[in-house]
PDB file of C-alpha atoms in Angstrom:
ATOM      1  CA  MET A   4      -1.584 -25.169  -0.672  1.00 52.00           C
ATOM      2  CA  PRO A   5      -2.393 -27.908  -3.196  1.00 52.00           C
ATOM      3  CA  LEU A   6      -5.930 -27.889  -4.523  1.00 51.00           C
ATOM      4  CA  ARG A   7      -8.015 -30.798  -5.792  1.00 53.00           C
ATOM      5  CA  THR A   8      -6.908 -29.819  -9.295  1.00 50.00           C
ATOM      6  CA  GLY A   9      -3.259 -30.166  -8.328  1.00 50.00           C
ATOM      7  CA  THR A  10      -2.689 -26.421  -8.656  1.00 56.00           C
ATOM      8  CA  ALA A  11      -0.787 -24.764  -5.814  1.00 78.00           C
ATOM      9  CA  VAL A  12      -1.827 -21.328  -4.583  1.00 87.00           C
ATOM     10  CA  ARG A  13       0.643 -19.433  -2.431  1.00 90.00           C
ATOM     11  CA  VAL A  14       0.841 -16.077  -0.713  1.00 93.00           C
ATOM     12  CA  GLY A  15       1.661 -13.395  -3.282  1.00 95.00           C
ATOM     13  CA  ASP A  16       0.200 -15.301  -6.251  1.00 95.00           C
ATOM     14  CA  LEU A  17      -2.121 -13.658  -8.746  1.00 95.00           C
ATOM     15  CA  VAL A  18      -5.319 -15.698  -9.128  1.00 95.00           C
ATOM     16  CA  MET A  19      -8.609 -15.621 -11.036  1.00 94.00           C
ATOM     17  CA  GLN A  20     -11.837 -17.525 -10.693  1.00 92.00           C
ATOM     18  CA  ASN A  21     -11.778 -20.461 -13.112  1.00 92.00           C
ATOM     19  CA  PHE A  22     -14.587 -19.207 -15.354  1.00 92.00           C
ATOM     20  CA  PRO A  23     -14.083 -18.128 -18.987  1.00 90.00           C
ATOM     21  CA  GLU A  24     -15.946 -14.847 -18.493  1.00 88.00           C
ATOM     22  CA  GLN A  25     -13.822 -13.839 -15.489  1.00 90.00           C
ATOM     23  CA  GLU A  26     -12.021 -10.529 -15.955  1.00 87.00           C
ATOM     24  CA  LEU A  27     -10.847  -9.616 -12.456  1.00 89.00           C
ATOM     25  CA  HIS A  28      -7.773 -10.968 -10.744  1.00 92.00           C
ATOM     26  CA  ALA A  29      -6.707 -10.987  -7.107  1.00 93.00           C
ATOM     27  CA  THR A  30      -3.564 -11.201  -4.994  1.00 93.00           C
ATOM     28  CA  VAL A  31      -3.376 -13.938  -2.324  1.00 94.00           C
ATOM     29  CA  HIS A  32      -2.486 -12.655   1.159  1.00 93.00           C
ATOM     30  CA  ARG A  33      -3.052 -15.742   3.303  1.00 90.00           C
ATOM     31  CA  VAL A  34      -4.049 -19.390   2.743  1.00 90.00           C
ATOM     32  CA  TYR A  35      -5.562 -21.462   5.555  1.00 88.00           C
ATOM     33  CA  SER A  36      -8.048 -24.194   6.368  1.00 85.00           C
ATOM     34  CA  ARG A  37     -11.454 -23.246   7.751  1.00 84.00           C
ATOM     35  CA  GLY A  38     -14.088 -25.874   8.421  1.00 84.00           C
ATOM     36  CA  GLY A  39     -12.248 -28.449   6.341  1.00 81.00           C
ATOM     37  CA  ARG A  40     -12.023 -26.192   3.265  1.00 83.00           C
ATOM     38  CA  TRP A  41      -9.035 -24.296   1.949  1.00 85.00           C
ATOM     39  CA  VAL A  42      -9.702 -20.570   1.834  1.00 88.00           C
ATOM     40  CA  ALA A  43      -7.648 -17.455   1.200  1.00 89.00           C
ATOM     41  CA  ASP A  44      -7.636 -13.794   2.050  1.00 92.00           C
ATOM     42  CA  LEU A  45      -7.516 -11.908  -1.263  1.00 92.00           C
ATOM     43  CA  THR A  46      -7.380  -8.420  -2.678  1.00 92.00           C
ATOM     44  CA  TRP A  47      -9.513  -8.303  -5.834  1.00 91.00           C
ATOM     45  CA  HIS A  48      -8.183  -5.762  -8.310  1.00 88.00           C
ATOM     46  CA  TYR A  49     -11.183  -3.838  -9.595  1.00 82.00           C
ATOM     47  CA  PRO A  50     -10.619  -1.115 -12.192  1.00 75.00           C
ATOM     48  CA  ALA A  51     -11.590   1.696  -9.800  1.00 76.00           C
ATOM     49  CA  THR A  52     -10.416   0.293  -6.455  1.00 77.00           C
ATOM     50  CA  ASP A  53      -8.948  -2.745  -4.710  1.00 74.00           C
ATOM     51  CA  ASN A  54     -11.405  -4.805  -2.643  1.00 81.00           C
ATOM     52  CA  TYR A  55     -10.041  -6.946   0.198  1.00 81.00           C
ATOM     53  CA  VAL A  56     -11.959 -10.182   0.862  1.00 83.00           C
ATOM     54  CA  GLU A  57     -11.361 -12.534   3.771  1.00 81.00           C
ATOM     55  CA  GLY A  58     -11.934 -16.268   3.532  1.00 81.00           C
ATOM     56  CA  TYR A  59     -12.553 -16.780  -0.174  1.00 84.00           C
ATOM     57  CA  ASP A  60     -12.934 -20.449  -1.220  1.00 84.00           C
ATOM     58  CA  LEU A  61      -9.881 -21.649  -3.156  1.00 82.00           C
ATOM     59  CA  PHE A  62     -11.713 -24.244  -5.253  1.00 80.00           C
ATOM     60  CA  PRO A  63     -12.612 -22.030  -8.245  1.00 85.00           C
ATOM     61  CA  LEU A  64      -9.257 -20.185  -8.256  1.00 89.00           C
ATOM     62  CA  VAL A  65      -6.387 -20.690 -10.694  1.00 91.00           C
ATOM     63  CA  ARG A  66      -2.980 -19.055 -10.737  1.00 93.00           C
ATOM     64  CA  VAL A  67      -2.264 -16.562 -13.493  1.00 95.00           C
ATOM     65  CA  THR A  68       0.850 -14.609 -14.363  1.00 94.00           C
ATOM     66  CA  ARG A  69       1.300 -10.900 -14.919  1.00 94.00           C
ATOM     67  CA  GLU A  70       2.316 -11.793 -18.497  1.00 95.00           C
ATOM     68  CA  GLN A  71      -1.028 -13.541 -19.091  1.00 93.00           C
ATOM     69  CA  LEU A  72      -2.930 -10.545 -17.766  1.00 93.00           C
ATOM     70  CA  ASP A  73      -0.865  -8.044 -19.767  1.00 92.00           C
ATOM     71  CA  ALA A  74      -1.260 -10.038 -23.004  1.00 92.00           C
ATOM     72  CA  VAL A  75      -5.059  -9.962 -22.915  1.00 92.00           C
ATOM     73  CA  THR A  76      -6.774  -7.523 -25.253  1.00 92.00           C
ATOM     74  CA  LYS A  77      -8.519  -4.848 -23.228  1.00 90.00           C
ATOM     75  CA  PRO A  78     -12.349  -5.055 -23.423  1.00 92.00           C
ATOM     76  CA  ILE A  79     -13.715  -3.280 -26.497  1.00 95.00           C
ATOM     77  CA  ARG A  80     -17.031  -1.445 -26.227  1.00 96.00           C
ATOM     78  CA  VAL A  81     -19.215  -1.980 -29.297  1.00 96.00           C
ATOM     79  CA  SER A  82     -22.386  -0.149 -30.203  1.00 95.00           C
ATOM     80  CA  ALA A  83     -24.846  -0.037 -33.085  1.00 94.00           C
ATOM     81  CA  GLY A  84     -28.281   1.554 -32.763  1.00 91.00           C
ATOM     82  CA  GLU A  85     -29.950   0.132 -29.681  1.00 91.00           C
ATOM     83  CA  HIS A  86     -27.337  -2.625 -29.354  1.00 94.00           C
ATOM     84  CA  GLN A  87     -24.656  -1.996 -26.743  1.00 94.00           C
ATOM     85  CA  GLY A  88     -22.068  -4.587 -25.851  1.00 94.00           C
ATOM     86  CA  TRP A  89     -18.489  -5.693 -25.335  1.00 94.00           C
ATOM     87  CA  ILE A  90     -15.910  -7.867 -27.008  1.00 95.00           C
ATOM     88  CA  LYS A  91     -13.742  -9.467 -24.322  1.00 94.00           C
ATOM     89  CA  GLU A  92     -10.921 -11.973 -24.379  1.00 95.00           C
ATOM     90  CA  ALA A  93     -10.896 -14.912 -21.947  1.00 95.00           C
ATOM     91  CA  VAL A  94      -7.820 -15.335 -19.745  1.00 95.00           C
ATOM     92  CA  VAL A  95      -8.452 -18.795 -18.242  1.00 94.00           C
ATOM     93  CA  THR A  96     -10.171 -22.127 -18.977  1.00 92.00           C
ATOM     94  CA  ARG A  97     -10.174 -23.849 -22.339  1.00 92.00           C
ATOM     95  CA  TRP A  98     -11.410 -20.558 -23.833  1.00 93.00           C
ATOM     96  CA  ALA A  99      -8.220 -18.656 -22.944  1.00 94.00           C
ATOM     97  CA  GLY A 100      -7.263 -16.474 -25.898  1.00 95.00           C
ATOM     98  CA  TYR A 101     -10.754 -16.644 -27.437  1.00 95.00           C
ATOM     99  CA  PHE A 102     -13.076 -13.658 -27.693  1.00 95.00           C
ATOM    100  CA  ARG A 103     -16.704 -13.457 -26.596  1.00 93.00           C
ATOM    101  CA  VAL A 104     -19.304 -10.986 -27.748  1.00 93.00           C
ATOM    102  CA  THR A 105     -21.994  -9.674 -25.406  1.00 91.00           C
ATOM    103  CA  CYS A 106     -25.011  -7.455 -26.035  1.00 91.00           C
ATOM    104  CA  SER A 107     -27.454  -5.505 -23.883  1.00 90.00           C
ATOM    105  CA  CYS A 108     -30.384  -7.030 -25.807  1.00 88.00           C
ATOM    106  CA  LYS A 109     -29.346 -10.373 -24.294  1.00 81.00           C
ATOM    107  CA  ASP A 110     -29.070  -8.912 -20.775  1.00 80.00           C
ATOM    108  CA  GLY A 111     -25.319  -8.536 -21.242  1.00 78.00           C
ATOM    109  CA  LEU A 112     -24.884 -12.221 -22.047  1.00 84.00           C
ATOM    110  CA  GLU A 113     -23.061 -13.808 -24.968  1.00 86.00           C
ATOM    111  CA  VAL A 114     -24.279 -13.476 -28.512  1.00 88.00           C
ATOM    112  CA  CYS A 115     -24.989 -17.032 -29.688  1.00 86.00           C
ATOM    113  CA  ARG A 116     -24.537 -18.483 -33.153  1.00 81.00           C
ATOM    114  CA  THR A 117     -27.309 -21.095 -33.018  1.00 76.00           C
ATOM    115  CA  GLY A 118     -29.426 -22.106 -30.069  1.00 67.00           C
ATOM    116  CA  ARG A 119     -27.243 -22.299 -26.984  1.00 64.00           C
ATOM    117  CA  GLN A 120     -23.868 -22.285 -28.724  1.00 67.00           C
ATOM    118  CA  ALA A 121     -21.970 -19.407 -27.117  1.00 73.00           C
ATOM    119  CA  GLY A 122     -20.370 -16.955 -29.496  1.00 78.00           C
ATOM    120  CA  TRP A 123     -16.705 -17.633 -28.777  1.00 90.00           C
ATOM    121  CA  CYS A 124     -14.403 -16.510 -31.573  1.00 94.00           C
ATOM    122  CA  ARG A 125     -10.792 -17.482 -32.243  1.00 95.00           C
ATOM    123  CA  THR A 126      -9.821 -13.991 -33.386  1.00 96.00           C
ATOM    124  CA  LEU A 127     -10.763 -10.395 -32.714  1.00 96.00           C
ATOM    125  CA  GLU A 128     -11.769 -10.067 -36.372  1.00 96.00           C
ATOM    126  CA  GLY A 129     -14.105 -13.045 -35.953  1.00 95.00           C
ATOM    127  CA  ALA A 130     -15.648 -11.411 -32.887  1.00 95.00           C
ATOM    128  CA  ARG A 131     -16.219  -8.195 -34.804  1.00 96.00           C
ATOM    129  CA  ALA A 132     -17.866 -10.204 -37.623  1.00 95.00           C
ATOM    130  CA  LEU A 133     -20.142 -11.938 -35.083  1.00 94.00           C
ATOM    131  CA  TRP A 134     -21.103  -8.535 -33.652  1.00 94.00           C
ATOM    132  CA  ALA A 135     -21.904  -7.197 -37.132  1.00 94.00           C
ATOM    133  CA  TRP A 136     -24.005 -10.314 -37.887  1.00 93.00           C
ATOM    134  CA  HIS A 137     -25.877  -9.873 -34.595  1.00 93.00           C
ATOM    135  CA  VAL A 138     -26.740  -6.191 -35.078  1.00 93.00           C
ATOM    136  CA  ALA A 139     -27.816  -6.915 -38.672  1.00 93.00           C
ATOM    137  CA  GLY A 140     -30.595  -9.107 -37.293  1.00 91.00           C
ATOM    138  CA  GLU A 141     -28.779 -12.449 -37.268  1.00 88.00           C
ATOM    139  CA  VAL A 142     -29.731 -13.186 -40.860  1.00 85.00           C
ATOM    140  CA  GLY A 143     -27.549 -14.742 -43.488  1.00 85.00           C
ATOM    141  CA  GLU A 144     -24.524 -16.924 -43.006  1.00 86.00           C
ATOM    142  CA  VAL A 145     -23.276 -17.161 -39.436  1.00 85.00           C
ATOM    143  CA  PRO A 146     -19.641 -16.030 -39.087  1.00 87.00           C
ATOM    144  CA  PRO A 147     -17.292 -18.939 -38.315  1.00 83.00           C
ATOM    145  CA  ALA A 148     -15.909 -19.416 -34.837  1.00 80.00           C
TER     146      ALA A 148
END
């Protein structure tokens, strides 16, 4: 079925929510109209189990390929003292291929460079540098994006 974005979602497609922090993907089982909205029955692929969901809104979904999913760097757990976090690569949106750094001291949210600027990094090395800067107290020169 064509979406407002022009993307078509069909039975059997792999899809993700169109958010840069999204990590899970789903398989489409059925696409139909309900109450004037396009919805789909999906199986979300969680690491431990598959979760079947009926009637999920198609609007935030984008098609992805197995190749895209396989090419993504697996999440990397990082830890230093009381800081616990992850370095994760985005699969979709304009941030696809970029890395984000999260920390428990920020309630699991992104480490920011300045103010509200999210800590997206072009490379894994850049993400590791941002993590090191963060756990060092965010003093000194901010690592480049």
